[in-house]
Amino acid sequence: MTNERSHIISAVVLHRPGVLQRVAGLFTRRGFNIDAITVGPSEKDGVARMTIISRGDEKVLEQITKQLNKLIEVIKVRDLDPPSTVLRELCLIKTHASHEKARSEIIQYANIFRGRIIDVSPVNLTIEITGTPEKIDALIDLLQNFGIQEIARTGPTAITRGAKTI
Amino acid sequence: MKGSRAIIQSLTDQGVDVVFGYPGGVLLPLYDEIYDSDLRHILVRHEQCAAHAADGFARASGKVGVCIGTSGPGATNLVTGIATAYMDSSPVVALAGQVASHLIGNDAFQEVDTLGLTMPITKHSFQPMTPTEIPSMIKSAFYIASTGRPGPVVLDLPKDVQEAELEYPDKITIDLPGYKPTKKGHPLQVKRAAEVILNAKKPVILAGGGVILSGSSDEIFKLSELLGAPVTTTLMGKGCFPEDNPLSLGMLGMHGRKVSNFLVDDCDCLVAVGCRFSDRTTGDVSKFAVNAKIIHIDVDPAEIGKNIPVDVPIVGDAKIILSHLIRVISQVESTQKKEWTEHVKQFRSSCLPRLSFDDTPLKPQQVIKEISEAVTDDTILTTDVGQNQMWMAHYFTSRNPRKFISSGGLGTMGFGFPAAMGAKVALPEEDVIAVCGDGGFLMVCQDLATVKEYDIPVVVCVLDNRYLGMVAQWQKLFYQERISHTELGEVPDFVKLAEAFGVNAYRVKKPGEMKETLKEALNSGEPTLIDVIIDPNEILPMVPPGCGLTEMVGEYKVEREVPGEIPYRSSAAERGGD
């Protein structure tokens, strides 16, 4: 599809066991893809917010939002407009760092990316970084040279800019 | 009171007086309560039949049907019936037993993840983990099952929760912030639809199962009358418009009537109500009603634009929207499409399918003709799935909603007989006939015991050709007649089979016998099986998969001998200019 792109879907759902399974199951069953999904409590008790990154054209997106809306435990669904959305992801990266030179370089890179060193051992460093997925990708690229041992990414979460809510 | 008592109380509060079920270990607390309750429990002989019977009950009556199965295999046996109800938007509440809550996840005896299994085939599901949740969950289940686009709801009931004590509340509140079905259509969209309809020269109304579910048959009739527009239906919509009306085109689609397929192809405006444009209805979507502006009225917004691009979408209850639409259109003086109406009537009468055959073995058309002659407008007919279903859909003349019951979406063999059982329990005053094939009936034949024991006098007509006819038909047409595993052989003797259950049985072989036998069976007031020996070589004309609706294959036999009818013309081109 020519107009296929990545979409940020924000869903307000009841915070109950099984909701994630319903949402994930819906995506599998209808053949929609999920690049990432994050869930956590929202501003309201008993209500959670899910952020789903999915790829598709307008027709697919329309189906995704409509089908999500049909789930009884889904209260609201919006396909967020990227320019008016703030999107952030958290990533933890564990790299080899046994040489002094490597260590200082890694720490410099982390600083440039406004990351933090959150764990140190004689042989490695663990960096915490938040930002857009692209920024995180860039830091990971730079750190490849030192030998990355482990990466843990949360997947992006998102919220609308300004006074508007979904 | 105990959780199990609360379940019965909640069902009674919802107006339930009959349930179809099969007990089991984890359901002992519930069945112990049923023992003392006023609830009528019908013990089926397989859980799948409980689900189909609840579904048939719901489709015939418009009320919610209730079925019960135990944990593990009981629940998995319900699954086919739940999926069937889901695909055809039928309001069913399925109660499944579950192992005690502390055992869940331990692979306990007869444990299965019922919620996980049924998630994609239910509108919603609940699992109370404390007994206090039971009343509101059951109330919510009935509300969800029966409102908006109806569908099945599962309640998964752990054994310990059935046994635990609760205080039954005086007032039961339900809180469903994420569930608010739209009822009224957007007034601007209704206005736009009216404009499109009034500007059209060749409108066709396509009525689906939603018309029956919303009870808007009268509105469809009025709209058709107002415009002089023909009405075609999907399989699920069959009966919502009287099929002997000169403006009824019958069913549309793969096994649809010729007149219907051709006129939908030809129309310039399609008013689709309560249907989902399934692949069996549309054929190749790129060739479907290409000249038409499409108005789509449906309560489920996700159905609009899913399969077919729509010009005017209207989300809401079909009855409310159609009434509104009729009000708007009635304000205009001249709404009749006289030339189109005339053309439709002529074309329709020129290709009425031929029903009369004096062949032996019997032609299915002749059998259906004789069934038609033996029944009244109030008789409920259920079908199984396959050729029997499509013959009935194609050749049987339905005149009223909720009188033709069939598994459309899921296409479940074995549906017809238990669904008839459920329909008869719902409406004991009406005659109920199940038209099955020999393959499908054999899948559920054990429930002859149920109709006998509970004296549920349904009549089962087994159209017996010793083939899985529909699959064999495809093998004949598209797989070089390689009849792979669709021959059913010599056994069983269906008459003896029925007799083993104490059910009256007849065998019909010759033209004329069916009508008399069926009348006798209906008059007997007893459950009866009629084994109808039919021609295994008869095939129904069809639109091959991937083709447009007018690309039908197979000879379309027409009722030439109807006096005064215009001779059949074989293609759109030969029909000449409109």
XYZ file of C-alpha atoms in Angstrom, chain A residues 14 18 21-22 29-30 59 62-63 66-67 69-75, chain B residues 116 119-120 123-125 144 149 176-179 300-302 304-306:
36
model
C -10.712 -0.690 31.857
C -7.614 -10.083 30.294
C -5.246 -10.415 25.851
C -8.442 -9.174 24.217
C -7.251 -12.500 14.607
C -7.902 -9.592 12.251
C -8.612 1.606 5.687
C -10.178 2.654 10.425
C -10.853 -1.047 11.009
C -13.546 0.466 15.009
C -12.788 -3.081 16.092
C -14.015 0.316 20.044
C -16.233 -2.749 19.862
C -14.426 -4.372 22.772
C -16.619 -3.839 25.799
C -13.656 -2.946 28.024
C -12.304 -0.313 25.645
C -13.643 3.121 26.531
C -9.120 -17.600 26.164
C -12.467 -14.577 23.322
C -12.455 -14.243 19.522
C -19.127 -10.329 22.125
C -17.806 -10.408 25.671
C -17.032 -12.813 28.485
C -24.580 -7.024 26.112
C -25.377 -5.886 17.457
C -20.197 -0.609 31.231
C -18.483 2.671 30.380
C -17.072 1.252 27.145
C -20.383 -0.030 25.770
C -22.050 -2.010 13.948
C -19.789 0.796 12.693
C -16.990 -1.716 12.039
C -19.321 -0.158 7.340
C -16.557 0.094 4.778
C -15.045 -3.235 5.898
